[in-house]
């Protein structure tokens, strides 16, 4: 084991040395988490935010999609094939690329079950008890395999296999990573991988593409796959799903936990200590602070400390009294407080080190110390980040001690192992002390690297939505209307060169749309003003690819105008979807033309512009040629059609060659929307609303509105944990987001989108979902703190299909039967906290308030059979509830009938078995801060 670790360390260090001059990876060719659908036969339709520079198809037709697992495979012929729009290369593989696959294997795998395969030449697959990866090289008519093997990963757990194929002088190297750990590379010095002539440059996911090996399917599931090309030397930093592990924390304690009676430290969530350290003469006075008495210290007996070892501590200045041993690392070296300075004692030497002034954080003064042993013979002392190194020769005792004889405040201790040189900063503890400081209520807050859990949770509790977000979340149920030239071609994603005259709705009836939506409970409707094909449903001044170029209504038609008029007539709010992707503008040389992002004047008047002479508000915004095209259309839509309540973007790129890319000018688009429609939410590639992560309409069981985020290079917000993560907002998720590089916590509530039919556009042969399916979607979206966005596509007449209208009415009737009169409205409320009756008065702006835990009892006017309970927080004051139970009174006392986690705007709980009772009790057992429960309903 130690030898294997040493080899791994040497490989990773060598890799780090060779990647100094590496270039960044090119834009992704493929990045899908299978949140979309196989909606046209076996062809995959990408979900919002997925990148698909080519065509994805399922192999056997038996492969299914699961929101939690991705694409589910049963082995054998099952699998997914990706055909890039532009081949990676042909013949000998002369282009470098990387592919990352997140997969969960079942326990049993067939012979040579394949995780990923490229061109019939490059592969990662099972081979008995080993995982085999490598590539095939053909030279002079003879084939040979360049292969490496490692033990297979554990079954039933998700893993990430990353293969990076790097073309080198005269040969090639296949770098491999499993769950971030670098594996031995497969290296050829006399030839590159050779595509199989019948496999082309296709990529197999969960199966081979080699013609003679199409029964090598994986048993399990594929959660995500990412493919990108790169130039120059491979840089491990370009991996996203399998980030390389170069340092492993063994102990990372900020004293947010507790000390047991035996002195064993009990770590809090987010802290690492295995085995736990032992504390003597100390007490945790509050999270983040250990008060030492001067009569003890802290010790830790480690194991498996292969490679370099770093020990750290963060302390207050009052600890620095002469004679205190700050760190004793393995008996090899000590940092000791001397009479005048800090001393490094190692190899028989005593070396004075300059202390310097303490750092200050939120008024707390502190010093940071570290000791590192590299290769067993070099010790490096770190005093407030300044390194001093010496060569030593001693025998290690395997124990780490901190703060022997110290009196004062300690803020943290740490031990980590590392590959290569020790870090110049104390990485594991760099965010300590764990100090919250004074927090102002806000919609976003920054996240510091390594920030402690206490601080993250405090920030999450202080998050507040904007007024527009509150209004949006309270709608709960919104509609999508996919309508356009695709309706008449039968496509889901058009090509951009369709004849506008194909658009011929023979009986456009937007009043029917609005009536149906109103009667079905929808509060807002979003129209696809422009889908990826670029065809516009209104006569724009900036494109001929619109209704104005159709003979429909003699070129005078305007679907957008009819839509907004009808929606407002029937009390339904208005939203516009303007696709960032645009196949038509690519064909016209505007989209992805490489133009500079420069200041543009918006609106940009065109020849014979009918707005000449008007006192138009003007804006100077940074954009590319295509970005300006989008800005000008947004200006038209937001100034000429009345108030708009939502603007909807996805993140799709056009189906264009991998070396082409349009960097969307999201910041400029957001600025213009805020100026012209300040009341409008911007979704889902936007700051106000996020995509839930699948197109099945299913939110997570515990859906939080506060999530860790990063910002994409184009300025749009993005999940720090990736949109496929099953947990986005719990305490664990906040910490995982921090570790994944989150830069902010944001109030970013979820929208769950799904179509009433298999496809997003109307296809006559498709049937609507059943009442049972729609009802299940409602409870797993609206009932899980998410807004439901249900797509109802108009048909070629321009009307909702009567089958869909009937199904919507049946669905609403079922929901009404499930949740008839609210029994809580006639109940008597008592309980802990303040104003319990406010939870059942039907007013979302009043609430039962409690300090964070407590019980609310509803005594019903008479016994009733209870089947469902609905809860809702007053989200104007954040989302605070983390855990609770529902109980009913029976002849034997209180009986628990349901448990819950996150609540937010609404949480609907269905009792497993209906129960007759005279009283219902809701107990909040966990929260982040004071709770305001605005609604409790009993059905």
PDB file of C-alpha atoms in Angstrom, residues 392-509:
ATOM      1  CA  UNK A 392      16.714  16.482   9.370  1.00  0.00           C
ATOM      2  CA  UNK A 393      17.218  12.817  10.158  1.00  0.00           C
ATOM      3  CA  UNK A 394      15.175  11.307  12.990  1.00  0.00           C
ATOM      4  CA  UNK A 395      12.759   8.483  13.724  1.00  0.00           C
ATOM      5  CA  UNK A 396       9.072   9.382  13.673  1.00  0.00           C
ATOM      6  CA  UNK A 397       6.817   8.322  16.577  1.00  0.00           C
ATOM      7  CA  UNK A 398       3.540   8.685  14.647  1.00  0.00           C
ATOM      8  CA  UNK A 399       1.943  11.130  17.104  1.00  0.00           C
ATOM      9  CA  UNK A 400       0.937  14.757  16.638  1.00  0.00           C
ATOM     10  CA  UNK A 401       0.575  17.065  19.650  1.00  0.00           C
ATOM     11  CA  UNK A 402      -0.610  20.626  19.871  1.00  0.00           C
ATOM     12  CA  UNK A 403      -0.529  23.336  22.518  1.00  0.00           C
ATOM     13  CA  UNK A 404       1.098  21.480  25.396  1.00  0.00           C
ATOM     14  CA  UNK A 405       0.857  23.689  28.480  1.00  0.00           C
ATOM     15  CA  UNK A 406      -1.046  26.390  26.630  1.00  0.00           C
ATOM     16  CA  UNK A 407      -3.444  28.792  28.297  1.00  0.00           C
ATOM     17  CA  UNK A 408      -5.732  30.911  26.125  1.00  0.00           C
ATOM     18  CA  UNK A 409      -7.956  30.492  23.079  1.00  0.00           C
ATOM     19  CA  UNK A 410      -7.376  27.946  20.310  1.00  0.00           C
ATOM     20  CA  UNK A 411      -9.355  28.240  17.086  1.00  0.00           C
ATOM     21  CA  UNK A 412      -8.365  25.106  15.239  1.00  0.00           C
ATOM     22  CA  UNK A 413      -6.023  22.180  14.637  1.00  0.00           C
ATOM     23  CA  UNK A 414      -5.294  20.192  11.491  1.00  0.00           C
ATOM     24  CA  UNK A 415      -3.318  17.332   9.989  1.00  0.00           C
ATOM     25  CA  UNK A 416      -3.118  16.640   6.273  1.00  0.00           C
ATOM     26  CA  UNK A 417      -1.014  14.566   3.914  1.00  0.00           C
ATOM     27  CA  UNK A 418       0.178  15.941   0.606  1.00  0.00           C
ATOM     28  CA  UNK A 419       1.952  15.044  -2.620  1.00  0.00           C
ATOM     29  CA  UNK A 420       4.906  17.128  -3.738  1.00  0.00           C
ATOM     30  CA  UNK A 421       5.928  20.292  -1.912  1.00  0.00           C
ATOM     31  CA  UNK A 422       4.071  21.430   1.232  1.00  0.00           C
ATOM     32  CA  UNK A 423       1.661  24.349   0.833  1.00  0.00           C
ATOM     33  CA  UNK A 424       3.017  27.752   1.819  1.00  0.00           C
ATOM     34  CA  UNK A 425      -0.282  28.520   3.554  1.00  0.00           C
ATOM     35  CA  UNK A 426      -2.113  26.387   6.114  1.00  0.00           C
ATOM     36  CA  UNK A 427      -4.705  25.217   3.594  1.00  0.00           C
ATOM     37  CA  UNK A 428      -6.947  23.078   5.768  1.00  0.00           C
ATOM     38  CA  UNK A 429      -7.493  25.813   8.353  1.00  0.00           C
ATOM     39  CA  UNK A 430      -7.033  28.958   6.298  1.00  0.00           C
ATOM     40  CA  UNK A 431     -10.582  30.222   6.932  1.00  0.00           C
ATOM     41  CA  UNK A 432     -10.253  30.019  10.726  1.00  0.00           C
ATOM     42  CA  UNK A 433     -10.987  31.481  13.214  1.00  0.00           C
ATOM     43  CA  UNK A 434     -14.609  30.462  12.816  1.00  0.00           C
ATOM     44  CA  UNK A 435     -16.112  33.942  13.214  1.00  0.00           C
ATOM     45  CA  UNK A 436     -19.558  34.956  12.033  1.00  0.00           C
ATOM     46  CA  UNK A 437     -19.373  38.714  12.476  1.00  0.00           C
ATOM     47  CA  UNK A 438     -22.277  41.028  11.857  1.00  0.00           C
ATOM     48  CA  UNK A 439     -24.433  39.807   8.970  1.00  0.00           C
ATOM     49  CA  UNK A 440     -26.718  42.044   6.948  1.00  0.00           C
ATOM     50  CA  UNK A 441     -29.778  40.419   5.411  1.00  0.00           C
ATOM     51  CA  UNK A 442     -29.154  39.854   1.692  1.00  0.00           C
ATOM     52  CA  UNK A 443     -30.066  37.755  -1.350  1.00  0.00           C
ATOM     53  CA  UNK A 444     -26.450  36.681  -1.894  1.00  0.00           C
ATOM     54  CA  UNK A 445     -23.456  36.358   0.413  1.00  0.00           C
ATOM     55  CA  UNK A 446     -19.826  35.461  -0.349  1.00  0.00           C
ATOM     56  CA  UNK A 447     -18.342  32.084   0.589  1.00  0.00           C
ATOM     57  CA  UNK A 448     -14.736  31.922   1.742  1.00  0.00           C
ATOM     58  CA  UNK A 449     -12.525  28.954   0.913  1.00  0.00           C
ATOM     59  CA  UNK A 450     -12.723  26.514   3.823  1.00  0.00           C
ATOM     60  CA  UNK A 451     -15.360  28.614   5.634  1.00  0.00           C
ATOM     61  CA  UNK A 452     -16.666  26.896   8.753  1.00  0.00           C
ATOM     62  CA  UNK A 453     -20.104  25.319   8.944  1.00  0.00           C
ATOM     63  CA  UNK A 454     -21.270  27.649  11.726  1.00  0.00           C
ATOM     64  CA  UNK A 455     -20.620  30.642   9.492  1.00  0.00           C
ATOM     65  CA  UNK A 456     -22.191  29.073   6.400  1.00  0.00           C
ATOM     66  CA  UNK A 457     -25.371  28.160   8.266  1.00  0.00           C
ATOM     67  CA  UNK A 458     -25.587  31.637   9.794  1.00  0.00           C
ATOM     68  CA  UNK A 459     -25.309  33.131   6.313  1.00  0.00           C
ATOM     69  CA  UNK A 460     -27.933  30.761   4.932  1.00  0.00           C
ATOM     70  CA  UNK A 461     -30.279  31.822   7.747  1.00  0.00           C
ATOM     71  CA  UNK A 462     -29.727  35.486   6.874  1.00  0.00           C
ATOM     72  CA  UNK A 463     -30.604  35.047   3.182  1.00  0.00           C
ATOM     73  CA  UNK A 464     -33.714  36.878   2.001  1.00  0.00           C
ATOM     74  CA  UNK A 465     -35.444  36.808  -1.387  1.00  0.00           C
ATOM     75  CA  UNK A 466     -36.149  39.873  -3.479  1.00  0.00           C
ATOM     76  CA  UNK A 467     -39.784  40.932  -3.702  1.00  0.00           C
ATOM     77  CA  UNK A 468     -39.962  39.619  -7.273  1.00  0.00           C
ATOM     78  CA  UNK A 469     -38.772  36.205  -6.082  1.00  0.00           C
ATOM     79  CA  UNK A 470     -41.370  36.108  -3.309  1.00  0.00           C
ATOM     80  CA  UNK A 471     -44.123  36.895  -5.805  1.00  0.00           C
ATOM     81  CA  UNK A 472     -42.791  34.244  -8.183  1.00  0.00           C
ATOM     82  CA  UNK A 473     -42.548  31.500  -5.544  1.00  0.00           C
ATOM     83  CA  UNK A 474     -46.041  32.212  -4.287  1.00  0.00           C
ATOM     84  CA  UNK A 475     -47.474  31.543  -7.775  1.00  0.00           C
ATOM     85  CA  UNK A 476     -46.436  27.867  -7.371  1.00  0.00           C
ATOM     86  CA  UNK A 477     -47.852  26.796 -10.759  1.00  0.00           C
ATOM     87  CA  UNK A 478     -46.816  28.260 -14.129  1.00  0.00           C
ATOM     88  CA  UNK A 479     -47.156  27.179 -17.753  1.00  0.00           C
ATOM     89  CA  UNK A 480     -44.816  26.846 -20.707  1.00  0.00           C
ATOM     90  CA  UNK A 481     -46.105  27.136 -24.281  1.00  0.00           C
ATOM     91  CA  UNK A 482     -43.743  25.720 -26.897  1.00  0.00           C
ATOM     92  CA  UNK A 483     -45.056  26.969 -30.223  1.00  0.00           C
ATOM     93  CA  UNK A 484     -43.228  27.840 -33.417  1.00  0.00           C
ATOM     94  CA  UNK A 485     -42.044  26.525 -36.745  1.00  0.00           C
ATOM     95  CA  UNK A 486     -41.123  23.215 -35.045  1.00  0.00           C
ATOM     96  CA  UNK A 487     -44.845  22.684 -34.497  1.00  0.00           C
ATOM     97  CA  UNK A 488     -45.188  22.373 -38.278  1.00  0.00           C
ATOM     98  CA  UNK A 489     -42.022  20.398 -39.036  1.00  0.00           C
ATOM     99  CA  UNK A 490     -42.427  17.812 -36.269  1.00  0.00           C
ATOM    100  CA  UNK A 491     -38.971  18.600 -34.882  1.00  0.00           C
ATOM    101  CA  UNK A 492     -37.968  19.325 -31.308  1.00  0.00           C
ATOM    102  CA  UNK A 493     -34.904  21.340 -32.302  1.00  0.00           C
ATOM    103  CA  UNK A 494     -35.074  23.031 -35.701  1.00  0.00           C
ATOM    104  CA  UNK A 495     -32.206  23.734 -38.061  1.00  0.00           C
ATOM    105  CA  UNK A 496     -32.698  27.464 -38.598  1.00  0.00           C
ATOM    106  CA  UNK A 497     -33.161  27.255 -42.367  1.00  0.00           C
ATOM    107  CA  UNK A 498     -36.879  26.414 -42.321  1.00  0.00           C
ATOM    108  CA  UNK A 499     -39.122  28.379 -44.676  1.00  0.00           C
ATOM    109  CA  UNK A 500     -41.075  30.860 -42.496  1.00  0.00           C
ATOM    110  CA  UNK A 501     -44.090  30.163 -44.680  1.00  0.00           C
ATOM    111  CA  UNK A 502     -44.359  26.763 -42.984  1.00  0.00           C
ATOM    112  CA  UNK A 503     -45.808  28.603 -39.989  1.00  0.00           C
ATOM    113  CA  UNK A 504     -49.544  28.515 -40.742  1.00  0.00           C
ATOM    114  CA  UNK A 505     -51.775  28.183 -37.658  1.00  0.00           C
ATOM    115  CA  UNK A 506     -55.238  27.821 -39.130  1.00  0.00           C
ATOM    116  CA  UNK A 507     -57.192  28.849 -36.063  1.00  0.00           C
ATOM    117  CA  UNK A 508     -54.970  30.658 -33.569  1.00  0.00           C
ATOM    118  CA  UNK A 509     -56.988  31.010 -30.368  1.00  0.00           C
TER     119      UNK A 509
END
